[in-house]
Amino acid sequence: MDSDSHFETLAIRAGTTRSSFAEHSEAMYLTSSFVFASSADAAEHFKPGAPGFVYSRFSNPGVTMFQDRLAALEGASACVATASGMAAIFATCLALLKSGDHVVCSRSVFGATTQLFDSVLARFGIRTTYVEPTELAHWEAACEPATRLFFLETPSNPLGDVIDLAGLKAISSARDIVLVVDNCLLTPALQRPLALGADVVIHSATKFIDGQGRVLGGAVLGSSEFIDKLVVPVLRTTGPSLSAFNAWVLLKGLETLSVRMERHCNSALELALWLESHPRIKRVYYPGLPSHPQYELAKRQQARAGALLSFEVLAEDGQEQSRAWQVIDACQMISITGNLGDTRSTITHPATTTHGRLTDAQRAEAGIRPGLVRLSVGLEHVEDLKADLARGLQ
Ligand SMILES: Cc1ncc(COP(=O)(O)O)c(C=O)c1O
């Protein structure tokens, strides 16, 4: 199919291959290995880079379809799928880093990413410095001769900090540093980091790409040189590959991605405006609001502001956490869970859940206050979401 087709068309049709049965919708290939016509045929298939399928740890037709479709959507020349978003981040680090190397990372990244740098990679002699992500000068000041990788999420979770990718690219490329962007909060429907200067894009497909809270999955995207020569060999030998079943579910998720993201964003903006004008709300964090510090940058860099918003409830000094918990506990429909990117709206208290393992000082530095509530806006009717939140705000 035409690679110049529109996003919505690519999301449905890119990458599709059919078996000899000529099925219309993609088939699911639940097989661990593939058979060969002869010893010579087997030997051909086992040659590095040979076309065809051998063993599903590193080659499966359904996984290939998912990879090719996601690559078309992100504008990447190559993609490799993984068992989860964390597997994608780990494989990227293993492909790029060695003992003695240094990483500069946004201090507003997913908690497990911080744990990976601090508890796992640190044991192998890889050091990480965390910086205030919106301050480009801080990234520059943190660079050392050993710095190999910049890692960030934009917008960040839960405060929606938006990071200037073109500005960061100017700093990283001058030093031969690889710029890695976790794009799972916006997906390629709303932001294409490779076109903005990133070298590598990471996805937790578990979030909006699946979009219905069913399966885990992840992906690494970038140049063929990087993916095929560096990341694929790491995954092939370490094994955290995407299952054929999950690849099939995620292919179905991609088909509806753009319509879902549009509806998520419409409802999130409406809720953000409603919360901002609510007398019981102290502050709303959403990059689609003019009050957000990076509102102008978000308008330039992202198609829409996304589905994640956070807010602080007005409370007496010392009562912030209990007021936040009251709002959460009063919800009868919105699910209390740490996951995000689902058709079902979810609500969480970051300070005691997703960011609960940080010290008080780290939380304060990251802006995760005791009164902060995070909402991942789903696809329910927005008036029902307002009614559910209003219960705890009265
Ligand atoms: C921004 C971000 N990146 C990565 C991950 C990790 O993804 P997974 O749970 O698929 O390993 C998450 C999970 O919540 C996330 O929010």
mmCIF file of C-alpha atoms and ligand atoms in Angstrom:
data_model
loop_
_atom_site.group_PDB
_atom_site.id
_atom_site.type_symbol
_atom_site.label_atom_id
_atom_site.label_comp_id
_atom_site.label_asym_id
_atom_site.label_seq_id
_atom_site.Cartn_x
_atom_site.Cartn_y
_atom_site.Cartn_z
ATOM 1 C CA MET A 1 0.000 0.000 0.000
ATOM 2 C CA ASP A 2 0.987 3.647 -0.505
ATOM 3 C CA SER A 3 3.285 4.805 2.314
ATOM 4 C CA ASP A 4 2.047 8.384 1.731
ATOM 5 C CA SER A 5 -1.445 7.379 2.839
ATOM 6 C CA HIS A 6 -3.036 9.204 5.741
ATOM 7 C CA PHE A 7 -2.505 8.101 9.343
ATOM 8 C CA GLU A 8 -6.011 6.589 9.671
ATOM 9 C CA THR A 9 -5.472 4.484 6.556
ATOM 10 C CA LEU A 10 -2.015 3.278 7.616
ATOM 11 C CA ALA A 11 -3.377 2.397 11.064
ATOM 12 C CA ILE A 12 -5.816 -0.037 9.446
ATOM 13 C CA ARG A 13 -3.919 -1.334 6.448
ATOM 14 C CA ALA A 14 -0.133 -0.895 6.775
ATOM 15 C CA GLY A 15 1.853 -4.077 7.293
ATOM 16 C CA THR A 16 -0.987 -6.496 6.543
ATOM 17 C CA THR A 17 0.061 -9.794 4.983
ATOM 18 C CA ARG A 18 -2.253 -12.726 4.245
ATOM 19 C CA SER A 19 -1.816 -16.466 4.446
ATOM 20 C CA SER A 20 -2.759 -18.820 1.590
ATOM 21 C CA PHE A 21 -6.346 -18.762 2.975
ATOM 22 C CA ALA A 22 -6.609 -15.059 1.970
ATOM 23 C CA GLU A 23 -8.299 -14.083 5.236
ATOM 24 C CA HIS A 24 -9.524 -10.456 5.299
ATOM 25 C CA SER A 25 -8.733 -9.543 8.910
ATOM 26 C CA GLU A 26 -5.229 -10.465 10.101
ATOM 27 C CA ALA A 27 -4.772 -14.068 11.220
ATOM 28 C CA MET A 28 -3.183 -14.977 14.545
ATOM 29 C CA TYR A 29 -0.091 -17.191 14.273
ATOM 30 C CA LEU A 30 -0.007 -19.196 17.506
ATOM 31 C CA THR A 31 3.022 -21.322 16.799
ATOM 32 C CA SER A 32 6.385 -21.463 18.493
ATOM 33 C CA SER A 33 8.302 -22.586 15.395
ATOM 34 C CA PHE A 34 8.022 -22.947 11.615
ATOM 35 C CA VAL A 35 8.840 -25.956 9.400
ATOM 36 C CA PHE A 36 11.170 -26.102 6.408
ATOM 37 C CA ALA A 37 10.956 -27.979 3.121
ATOM 38 C CA SER A 38 14.432 -29.478 3.467
ATOM 39 C CA SER A 39 17.724 -29.185 5.318
ATOM 40 C CA ALA A 40 18.936 -26.738 2.714
ATOM 41 C CA ASP A 41 15.798 -24.612 3.204
ATOM 42 C CA ALA A 42 16.312 -24.694 6.996
ATOM 43 C CA ALA A 43 19.948 -23.625 6.584
ATOM 44 C CA GLU A 44 18.825 -20.696 4.376
ATOM 45 C CA HIS A 45 16.268 -19.548 6.945
ATOM 46 C CA PHE A 46 18.822 -19.665 9.773
ATOM 47 C CA LYS A 47 21.205 -17.247 8.012
ATOM 48 C CA PRO A 48 21.301 -13.856 9.806
ATOM 49 C CA GLY A 49 18.839 -11.408 8.252
ATOM 50 C CA ALA A 50 17.268 -14.076 5.985
ATOM 51 C CA PRO A 51 13.582 -13.540 5.125
ATOM 52 C CA GLY A 52 10.952 -15.946 6.459
ATOM 53 C CA PHE A 53 10.124 -17.268 9.910
ATOM 54 C CA VAL A 54 12.063 -19.622 12.157
ATOM 55 C CA TYR A 55 11.065 -19.394 15.797
ATOM 56 C CA SER A 56 8.613 -17.018 17.489
ATOM 57 C CA ARG A 57 11.095 -15.662 20.029
ATOM 58 C CA PHE A 58 12.467 -13.581 17.155
ATOM 59 C CA SER A 59 10.137 -13.975 14.148
ATOM 60 C CA ASN A 60 6.386 -14.402 13.835
ATOM 61 C CA PRO A 61 4.130 -13.124 11.015
ATOM 62 C CA GLY A 62 1.632 -11.433 13.363
ATOM 63 C CA VAL A 63 4.408 -9.693 15.297
ATOM 64 C CA THR A 64 5.971 -8.557 12.018
ATOM 65 C CA MET A 65 2.635 -7.070 10.914
ATOM 66 C CA PHE A 66 2.376 -5.138 14.187
ATOM 67 C CA GLN A 67 5.973 -3.887 13.873
ATOM 68 C CA ASP A 68 5.514 -2.784 10.261
ATOM 69 C CA ARG A 69 2.245 -1.000 11.008
ATOM 70 C CA LEU A 70 3.612 0.848 14.041
ATOM 71 C CA ALA A 71 6.754 1.816 12.080
ATOM 72 C CA ALA A 72 4.546 3.312 9.339
ATOM 73 C CA LEU A 73 2.607 5.309 11.947
ATOM 74 C CA GLU A 74 5.707 6.635 13.747
ATOM 75 C CA GLY A 75 7.528 7.355 10.471
ATOM 76 C CA ALA A 76 10.336 4.992 11.537
ATOM 77 C CA SER A 77 12.399 2.889 9.182
ATOM 78 C CA ALA A 78 12.326 -0.044 11.633
ATOM 79 C CA CYS A 79 10.489 -1.321 14.699
ATOM 80 C CA VAL A 80 10.949 -4.251 17.011
ATOM 81 C CA ALA A 81 8.185 -5.353 19.367
ATOM 82 C CA THR A 82 8.726 -6.427 22.961
ATOM 83 C CA ALA A 83 6.805 -8.155 25.743
ATOM 84 C CA SER A 84 6.165 -4.867 27.578
ATOM 85 C CA GLY A 85 7.166 -1.224 27.648
ATOM 86 C CA MET A 86 9.824 -1.932 30.273
ATOM 87 C CA ALA A 87 11.306 -4.658 28.057
ATOM 88 C CA ALA A 88 11.542 -2.052 25.276
ATOM 89 C CA ILE A 89 13.395 0.396 27.541
ATOM 90 C CA PHE A 90 15.692 -2.323 28.900
ATOM 91 C CA ALA A 91 16.530 -3.640 25.420
ATOM 92 C CA THR A 92 17.314 -0.098 24.237
ATOM 93 C CA CYS A 93 19.665 0.444 27.183
ATOM 94 C CA LEU A 94 21.374 -2.928 26.652
ATOM 95 C CA ALA A 95 21.810 -2.126 22.973
ATOM 96 C CA LEU A 96 23.350 1.293 23.602
ATOM 97 C CA LEU A 97 25.177 1.221 26.929
ATOM 98 C CA LYS A 98 28.176 -0.451 28.506
ATOM 99 C CA SER A 99 29.921 -0.248 31.850
ATOM 100 C CA GLY A 100 31.312 3.256 32.480
ATOM 101 C CA ASP A 101 28.640 4.988 30.393
ATOM 102 C CA HIS A 102 26.459 7.790 31.704
ATOM 103 C CA VAL A 103 22.783 8.594 31.110
ATOM 104 C CA VAL A 104 20.951 11.904 31.542
ATOM 105 C CA CYS A 105 17.300 11.286 32.321
ATOM 106 C CA SER A 106 14.295 13.522 32.916
ATOM 107 C CA ARG A 107 13.301 13.378 36.562
ATOM 108 C CA SER A 108 9.660 13.050 35.436
ATOM 109 C CA VAL A 109 9.663 9.522 34.064
ATOM 110 C CA PHE A 110 7.724 6.385 34.936
ATOM 111 C CA GLY A 111 8.834 4.948 38.318
ATOM 112 C CA ALA A 112 10.027 1.598 36.935
ATOM 113 C CA THR A 113 12.247 3.450 34.451
ATOM 114 C CA THR A 114 13.968 5.210 37.343
ATOM 115 C CA GLN A 115 14.312 1.850 39.129
ATOM 116 C CA LEU A 116 15.854 0.340 36.016
ATOM 117 C CA PHE A 117 18.531 3.033 35.892
ATOM 118 C CA ASP A 118 19.141 3.177 39.658
ATOM 119 C CA SER A 119 18.768 -0.444 40.774
ATOM 120 C CA VAL A 120 19.598 -2.554 37.722
ATOM 121 C CA LEU A 121 21.885 -0.677 35.345
ATOM 122 C CA ALA A 122 23.787 0.950 38.227
ATOM 123 C CA ARG A 123 24.977 -2.561 39.237
ATOM 124 C CA PHE A 124 26.653 -2.834 35.827
ATOM 125 C CA GLY A 125 28.544 0.447 36.200
ATOM 126 C CA ILE A 126 26.103 2.673 34.298
ATOM 127 C CA ARG A 127 25.444 6.008 36.050
ATOM 128 C CA THR A 128 22.377 8.224 35.662
ATOM 129 C CA THR A 129 21.880 11.918 36.398
ATOM 130 C CA TYR A 130 18.311 13.235 36.687
ATOM 131 C CA VAL A 131 17.447 16.716 35.474
ATOM 132 C CA GLU A 132 14.518 19.134 35.501
ATOM 133 C CA PRO A 133 13.235 18.179 32.036
ATOM 134 C CA THR A 134 11.867 21.522 30.863
ATOM 135 C CA GLU A 135 15.195 23.317 31.526
ATOM 136 C CA LEU A 136 17.387 22.661 28.491
ATOM 137 C CA ALA A 137 20.382 24.208 30.281
ATOM 138 C CA HIS A 138 20.144 21.492 32.939
ATOM 139 C CA TRP A 139 20.478 18.748 30.307
ATOM 140 C CA GLU A 140 23.508 20.516 28.875
ATOM 141 C CA ALA A 141 25.106 21.016 32.294
ATOM 142 C CA ALA A 142 24.628 17.313 33.175
ATOM 143 C CA CYS A 143 26.541 16.071 30.107
ATOM 144 C CA GLU A 144 29.886 14.365 30.628
ATOM 145 C CA PRO A 145 32.320 12.864 28.120
ATOM 146 C CA ALA A 146 30.810 9.456 29.038
ATOM 147 C CA THR A 147 27.184 10.511 28.387
ATOM 148 C CA ARG A 148 25.655 8.228 25.755
ATOM 149 C CA LEU A 149 21.915 8.594 26.190
ATOM 150 C CA PHE A 150 19.203 11.163 26.955
ATOM 151 C CA PHE A 151 15.933 9.607 28.150
ATOM 152 C CA LEU A 152 12.588 11.366 28.598
ATOM 153 C CA GLU A 153 8.809 11.250 28.343
ATOM 154 C CA THR A 154 6.918 14.186 26.883
ATOM 155 C CA PRO A 155 4.407 15.104 28.130
ATOM 156 C CA SER A 156 5.422 13.721 31.484
ATOM 157 C CA ASN A 157 3.253 11.692 33.823
ATOM 158 C CA PRO A 158 1.532 12.911 35.985
ATOM 159 C CA LEU A 159 2.210 16.671 35.628
ATOM 160 C CA GLY A 160 2.191 16.946 31.830
ATOM 161 C CA ASP A 161 5.540 18.757 31.537
ATOM 162 C CA VAL A 162 6.257 19.258 27.836
ATOM 163 C CA ILE A 163 9.903 19.017 26.769
ATOM 164 C CA ASP A 164 11.293 20.878 23.773
ATOM 165 C CA LEU A 165 12.511 18.046 21.520
ATOM 166 C CA ALA A 166 14.115 20.239 18.869
ATOM 167 C CA GLY A 167 16.049 22.127 21.578
ATOM 168 C CA LEU A 168 17.185 18.885 23.171
ATOM 169 C CA LYS A 169 18.227 17.472 19.809
ATOM 170 C CA ALA A 170 20.575 20.433 19.309
ATOM 171 C CA ILE A 171 22.304 19.529 22.599
ATOM 172 C CA SER A 172 22.405 15.751 22.062
ATOM 173 C CA SER A 173 23.543 15.719 18.448
ATOM 174 C CA ALA A 174 26.431 18.114 19.156
ATOM 175 C CA ARG A 175 27.747 15.478 21.607
ATOM 176 C CA ASP A 176 26.819 12.284 19.755
ATOM 177 C CA ILE A 177 24.279 11.402 22.431
ATOM 178 C CA VAL A 178 21.287 9.213 21.501
ATOM 179 C CA LEU A 179 17.963 10.946 22.217
ATOM 180 C CA VAL A 180 15.367 8.395 23.378
ATOM 181 C CA VAL A 181 11.721 9.452 23.795
ATOM 182 C CA ASP A 182 9.008 7.377 25.482
ATOM 183 C CA ASN A 183 5.945 8.317 23.402
ATOM 184 C CA CYS A 184 3.385 6.133 25.132
ATOM 185 C CA LEU A 185 1.233 8.959 26.525
ATOM 186 C CA LEU A 186 0.491 10.571 23.151
ATOM 187 C CA THR A 187 1.091 7.744 20.636
ATOM 188 C CA PRO A 188 1.955 8.567 17.007
ATOM 189 C CA ALA A 189 -1.629 9.742 16.538
ATOM 190 C CA LEU A 190 -0.704 12.922 18.441
ATOM 191 C CA GLN A 191 3.097 13.200 18.343
ATOM 192 C CA ARG A 192 5.870 11.782 16.153
ATOM 193 C CA PRO A 193 9.128 12.306 18.063
ATOM 194 C CA LEU A 194 11.374 11.006 15.245
ATOM 195 C CA ALA A 195 10.205 13.884 13.042
ATOM 196 C CA LEU A 196 10.975 16.302 15.902
ATOM 197 C CA GLY A 197 14.574 15.132 16.390
ATOM 198 C CA ALA A 198 14.438 11.973 18.518
ATOM 199 C CA ASP A 199 16.732 9.103 17.500
ATOM 200 C CA VAL A 200 14.715 6.359 19.175
ATOM 201 C CA VAL A 201 11.055 6.065 20.210
ATOM 202 C CA ILE A 202 9.817 3.726 22.938
ATOM 203 C CA HIS A 203 6.274 2.512 23.448
ATOM 204 C CA SER A 204 4.448 0.805 26.206
ATOM 205 C CA ALA A 205 1.771 -0.585 23.867
ATOM 206 C CA THR A 206 0.004 -1.672 27.051
ATOM 207 C CA LYS A 207 -1.428 1.844 27.228
ATOM 208 C CA PHE A 208 -3.291 3.642 24.413
ATOM 209 C CA ILE A 209 -2.103 1.365 21.586
ATOM 210 C CA ASP A 210 -4.067 -1.502 23.091
ATOM 211 C CA GLY A 211 -6.372 1.085 24.600
ATOM 212 C CA GLN A 212 -8.644 -1.402 26.280
ATOM 213 C CA GLY A 213 -6.538 -2.663 29.183
ATOM 214 C CA ARG A 214 -6.189 -6.201 27.792
ATOM 215 C CA VAL A 215 -2.551 -7.042 27.102
ATOM 216 C CA LEU A 216 1.043 -6.003 27.739
ATOM 217 C CA GLY A 217 3.324 -5.026 24.903
ATOM 218 C CA GLY A 218 6.055 -2.648 23.892
ATOM 219 C CA ALA A 219 8.151 -1.480 20.960
ATOM 220 C CA VAL A 220 11.412 0.230 20.035
ATOM 221 C CA LEU A 221 11.511 2.297 16.838
ATOM 222 C CA GLY A 222 14.328 4.044 14.997
ATOM 223 C CA SER A 223 16.712 3.604 12.081
ATOM 224 C CA SER A 224 17.169 0.138 10.559
ATOM 225 C CA GLU A 225 20.836 0.425 11.467
ATOM 226 C CA PHE A 226 19.969 0.804 15.160
ATOM 227 C CA ILE A 227 17.017 -1.595 15.392
ATOM 228 C CA ASP A 228 18.267 -4.449 13.206
ATOM 229 C CA LYS A 229 21.943 -4.341 14.162
ATOM 230 C CA LEU A 230 21.740 -3.407 17.858
ATOM 231 C CA VAL A 231 18.309 -4.019 19.415
ATOM 232 C CA VAL A 232 17.136 -7.151 17.573
ATOM 233 C CA PRO A 233 20.235 -9.201 18.540
ATOM 234 C CA VAL A 234 19.767 -8.204 22.212
ATOM 235 C CA LEU A 235 16.112 -9.295 22.165
ATOM 236 C CA ARG A 236 16.816 -12.471 20.213
ATOM 237 C CA THR A 237 19.281 -13.638 22.839
ATOM 238 C CA THR A 238 17.562 -12.334 25.968
ATOM 239 C CA GLY A 239 13.997 -13.300 25.003
ATOM 240 C CA PRO A 240 11.422 -10.642 26.073
ATOM 241 C CA SER A 241 9.558 -10.859 22.765
ATOM 242 C CA LEU A 242 5.942 -9.926 22.080
ATOM 243 C CA SER A 243 3.620 -12.947 22.024
ATOM 244 C CA ALA A 244 1.685 -13.725 18.841
ATOM 245 C CA PHE A 245 -1.600 -13.340 20.690
ATOM 246 C CA ASN A 246 -0.687 -9.926 22.096
ATOM 247 C CA ALA A 247 0.542 -8.786 18.668
ATOM 248 C CA TRP A 248 -2.857 -9.667 17.209
ATOM 249 C CA VAL A 249 -4.692 -7.732 19.958
ATOM 250 C CA LEU A 250 -2.404 -4.730 19.441
ATOM 251 C CA LEU A 251 -2.958 -4.772 15.662
ATOM 252 C CA LYS A 252 -6.683 -4.448 16.407
ATOM 253 C CA GLY A 253 -5.881 -1.614 18.840
ATOM 254 C CA LEU A 254 -3.972 0.336 16.192
ATOM 255 C CA GLU A 255 -6.953 0.210 13.832
ATOM 256 C CA THR A 256 -9.022 2.457 16.108
ATOM 257 C CA LEU A 257 -6.171 4.508 17.603
ATOM 258 C CA SER A 258 -6.871 7.847 15.925
ATOM 259 C CA VAL A 259 -10.613 7.913 16.665
ATOM 260 C CA ARG A 260 -10.018 6.852 20.260
ATOM 261 C CA MET A 261 -7.297 9.469 20.832
ATOM 262 C CA GLU A 262 -9.513 12.213 19.428
ATOM 263 C CA ARG A 263 -12.345 11.312 21.803
ATOM 264 C CA HIS A 264 -9.933 10.902 24.773
ATOM 265 C CA CYS A 265 -8.551 14.397 24.085
ATOM 266 C CA ASN A 266 -11.977 16.034 23.662
ATOM 267 C CA SER A 267 -13.159 14.690 27.010
ATOM 268 C CA ALA A 268 -9.865 15.452 28.779
ATOM 269 C CA LEU A 269 -9.945 19.082 27.650
ATOM 270 C CA GLU A 270 -13.565 19.483 28.700
ATOM 271 C CA LEU A 271 -12.831 17.979 32.121
ATOM 272 C CA ALA A 272 -9.698 20.080 32.550
ATOM 273 C CA LEU A 273 -11.658 23.290 31.854
ATOM 274 C CA TRP A 274 -14.471 22.191 34.173
ATOM 275 C CA LEU A 275 -12.056 21.313 36.992
ATOM 276 C CA GLU A 276 -10.087 24.540 36.556
ATOM 277 C CA SER A 277 -13.251 26.585 37.127
ATOM 278 C CA HIS A 278 -14.411 24.434 40.070
ATOM 279 C CA PRO A 279 -14.305 26.297 43.420
ATOM 280 C CA ARG A 280 -12.895 23.249 45.268
ATOM 281 C CA ILE A 281 -9.923 22.818 42.911
ATOM 282 C CA LYS A 282 -6.586 24.486 43.603
ATOM 283 C CA ARG A 283 -4.770 23.723 40.356
ATOM 284 C CA VAL A 284 -5.132 21.647 37.182
ATOM 285 C CA TYR A 285 -2.134 20.303 35.247
ATOM 286 C CA TYR A 286 -3.005 19.753 31.583
ATOM 287 C CA PRO A 287 -0.917 20.970 28.616
ATOM 288 C CA GLY A 288 -4.101 21.868 26.731
ATOM 289 C CA LEU A 289 -4.919 24.665 29.215
ATOM 290 C CA PRO A 290 -3.541 28.172 28.552
ATOM 291 C CA SER A 291 -2.502 28.222 32.248
ATOM 292 C CA HIS A 292 -0.045 25.354 31.657
ATOM 293 C CA PRO A 293 3.569 26.611 31.595
ATOM 294 C CA GLN A 294 4.344 24.861 28.289
ATOM 295 C CA TYR A 295 0.992 25.499 26.598
ATOM 296 C CA GLU A 296 2.593 27.227 23.558
ATOM 297 C CA LEU A 297 5.250 24.539 23.144
ATOM 298 C CA ALA A 298 2.598 21.802 23.411
ATOM 299 C CA LYS A 299 0.579 23.507 20.653
ATOM 300 C CA ARG A 300 3.634 23.437 18.352
ATOM 301 C CA GLN A 301 4.929 19.975 19.225
ATOM 302 C CA GLN A 302 1.785 17.866 19.749
ATOM 303 C CA ALA A 303 -1.407 17.554 17.701
ATOM 304 C CA ARG A 304 -3.526 17.494 20.893
ATOM 305 C CA ALA A 305 -2.845 17.645 24.640
ATOM 306 C CA GLY A 306 -3.592 13.979 25.408
ATOM 307 C CA ALA A 307 -5.788 12.070 27.833
ATOM 308 C CA LEU A 308 -3.895 12.467 31.092
ATOM 309 C CA LEU A 309 -4.578 15.293 33.521
ATOM 310 C CA SER A 310 -3.824 15.922 37.170
ATOM 311 C CA PHE A 311 -5.320 18.256 39.727
ATOM 312 C CA GLU A 312 -4.906 19.364 43.325
ATOM 313 C CA VAL A 313 -7.923 19.727 45.587
ATOM 314 C CA LEU A 314 -8.207 22.735 47.911
ATOM 315 C CA ALA A 315 -7.475 21.639 51.486
ATOM 316 C CA GLU A 316 -6.397 22.955 54.859
ATOM 317 C CA ASP A 317 -2.665 22.616 55.574
ATOM 318 C CA GLY A 318 -1.899 18.986 56.393
ATOM 319 C CA GLN A 319 -5.242 17.749 55.010
ATOM 320 C CA GLU A 320 -4.191 17.567 51.347
ATOM 321 C CA GLN A 321 -3.799 13.795 51.174
ATOM 322 C CA SER A 322 -7.072 13.013 52.924
ATOM 323 C CA ARG A 323 -8.976 15.429 50.635
ATOM 324 C CA ALA A 324 -7.396 13.815 47.576
ATOM 325 C CA TRP A 325 -8.330 10.352 48.897
ATOM 326 C CA GLN A 326 -11.917 11.544 49.548
ATOM 327 C CA VAL A 327 -12.306 12.610 45.917
ATOM 328 C CA ILE A 328 -10.888 9.299 44.691
ATOM 329 C CA ASP A 329 -12.902 7.150 47.099
ATOM 330 C CA ALA A 330 -16.154 8.939 46.227
ATOM 331 C CA CYS A 331 -15.887 7.787 42.592
ATOM 332 C CA GLN A 332 -18.441 5.088 41.844
ATOM 333 C CA MET A 333 -17.562 4.564 38.181
ATOM 334 C CA ILE A 334 -14.013 5.764 37.544
ATOM 335 C CA SER A 335 -11.641 2.885 38.378
ATOM 336 C CA ILE A 336 -9.078 3.315 41.147
ATOM 337 C CA THR A 337 -6.023 1.834 39.450
ATOM 338 C CA GLY A 338 -2.520 2.833 38.500
ATOM 339 C CA ASN A 339 -2.943 1.891 34.835
ATOM 340 C CA LEU A 340 -3.728 4.471 32.161
ATOM 341 C CA GLY A 341 -4.683 4.617 28.508
ATOM 342 C CA ASP A 342 -7.859 2.555 28.782
ATOM 343 C CA THR A 343 -11.427 3.024 27.510
ATOM 344 C CA ARG A 344 -12.286 3.066 31.234
ATOM 345 C CA SER A 345 -11.251 6.252 33.042
ATOM 346 C CA THR A 346 -8.827 5.619 35.875
ATOM 347 C CA ILE A 347 -7.936 7.677 38.927
ATOM 348 C CA THR A 348 -4.948 7.437 41.225
ATOM 349 C CA HIS A 349 -3.112 9.231 44.023
ATOM 350 C CA PRO A 350 0.470 9.407 42.690
ATOM 351 C CA ALA A 351 2.139 10.265 46.038
ATOM 352 C CA THR A 352 1.045 6.955 47.625
ATOM 353 C CA THR A 353 0.957 4.700 44.548
ATOM 354 C CA THR A 354 2.971 5.297 41.363
ATOM 355 C CA HIS A 355 5.445 7.589 43.176
ATOM 356 C CA GLY A 356 5.119 5.962 46.608
ATOM 357 C CA ARG A 357 8.623 4.471 46.518
ATOM 358 C CA LEU A 358 10.289 7.890 46.242
ATOM 359 C CA THR A 359 11.520 9.639 49.366
ATOM 360 C CA ASP A 360 9.586 12.725 50.558
ATOM 361 C CA ALA A 361 12.382 14.918 49.227
ATOM 362 C CA GLN A 362 12.360 13.216 45.800
ATOM 363 C CA ARG A 363 8.582 13.563 45.608
ATOM 364 C CA ALA A 364 8.735 17.237 46.553
ATOM 365 C CA GLU A 365 11.431 17.829 43.937
ATOM 366 C CA ALA A 366 9.296 16.055 41.317
ATOM 367 C CA GLY A 367 6.285 18.245 42.198
ATOM 368 C CA ILE A 368 4.199 15.266 43.381
ATOM 369 C CA ARG A 369 2.291 16.949 46.207
ATOM 370 C CA PRO A 370 0.113 15.071 48.734
ATOM 371 C CA GLY A 371 -3.043 16.649 47.285
ATOM 372 C CA LEU A 372 -2.350 15.615 43.690
ATOM 373 C CA VAL A 373 -4.848 13.341 41.895
ATOM 374 C CA ARG A 374 -4.176 11.863 38.436
ATOM 375 C CA LEU A 375 -6.913 11.062 35.976
ATOM 376 C CA SER A 376 -6.571 9.065 32.758
ATOM 377 C CA VAL A 377 -9.641 10.107 30.827
ATOM 378 C CA GLY A 378 -11.399 7.200 29.128
ATOM 379 C CA LEU A 379 -14.159 6.993 26.569
ATOM 380 C CA GLU A 380 -17.217 7.128 28.839
ATOM 381 C CA HIS A 381 -19.583 10.091 28.346
ATOM 382 C CA VAL A 382 -17.927 13.224 29.712
ATOM 383 C CA GLU A 383 -21.034 14.248 31.700
ATOM 384 C CA ASP A 384 -20.926 10.913 33.561
ATOM 385 C CA LEU A 385 -17.249 11.529 34.360
ATOM 386 C CA LYS A 386 -18.049 15.000 35.720
ATOM 387 C CA ALA A 387 -20.869 13.573 37.845
ATOM 388 C CA ASP A 388 -18.550 10.915 39.297
ATOM 389 C CA LEU A 389 -15.839 13.452 40.177
ATOM 390 C CA ALA A 390 -18.364 15.968 41.500
ATOM 391 C CA ARG A 391 -19.423 13.519 44.251
ATOM 392 C CA GLY A 392 -16.086 13.852 46.049
ATOM 393 C CA LEU A 393 -15.724 17.577 45.400
ATOM 394 C CA GLN A 394 -18.927 18.622 47.151
HETATM 395 C C1 LIG B 1 5.344 6.290 30.372
HETATM 396 C C2 LIG B 1 5.484 4.822 30.592
HETATM 397 N N1 LIG B 1 6.514 4.170 30.025
HETATM 398 C C3 LIG B 1 6.694 2.843 30.206
HETATM 399 C C4 LIG B 1 5.819 2.106 30.975
HETATM 400 C C5 LIG B 1 6.080 0.637 31.166
HETATM 401 O O1 LIG B 1 5.212 -0.095 30.362
HETATM 402 P P1 LIG B 1 4.808 -1.626 30.659
HETATM 403 O O2 LIG B 1 3.944 -1.614 31.853
HETATM 404 O O3 LIG B 1 4.144 -2.029 29.387
HETATM 405 O O4 LIG B 1 6.072 -2.375 30.907
HETATM 406 C C6 LIG B 1 4.725 2.725 31.561
HETATM 407 C C7 LIG B 1 3.774 1.931 32.366
HETATM 408 O O5 LIG B 1 2.891 2.427 33.034
HETATM 409 C C8 LIG B 1 4.547 4.124 31.377
HETATM 410 O O6 LIG B 1 3.510 4.794 31.942
#
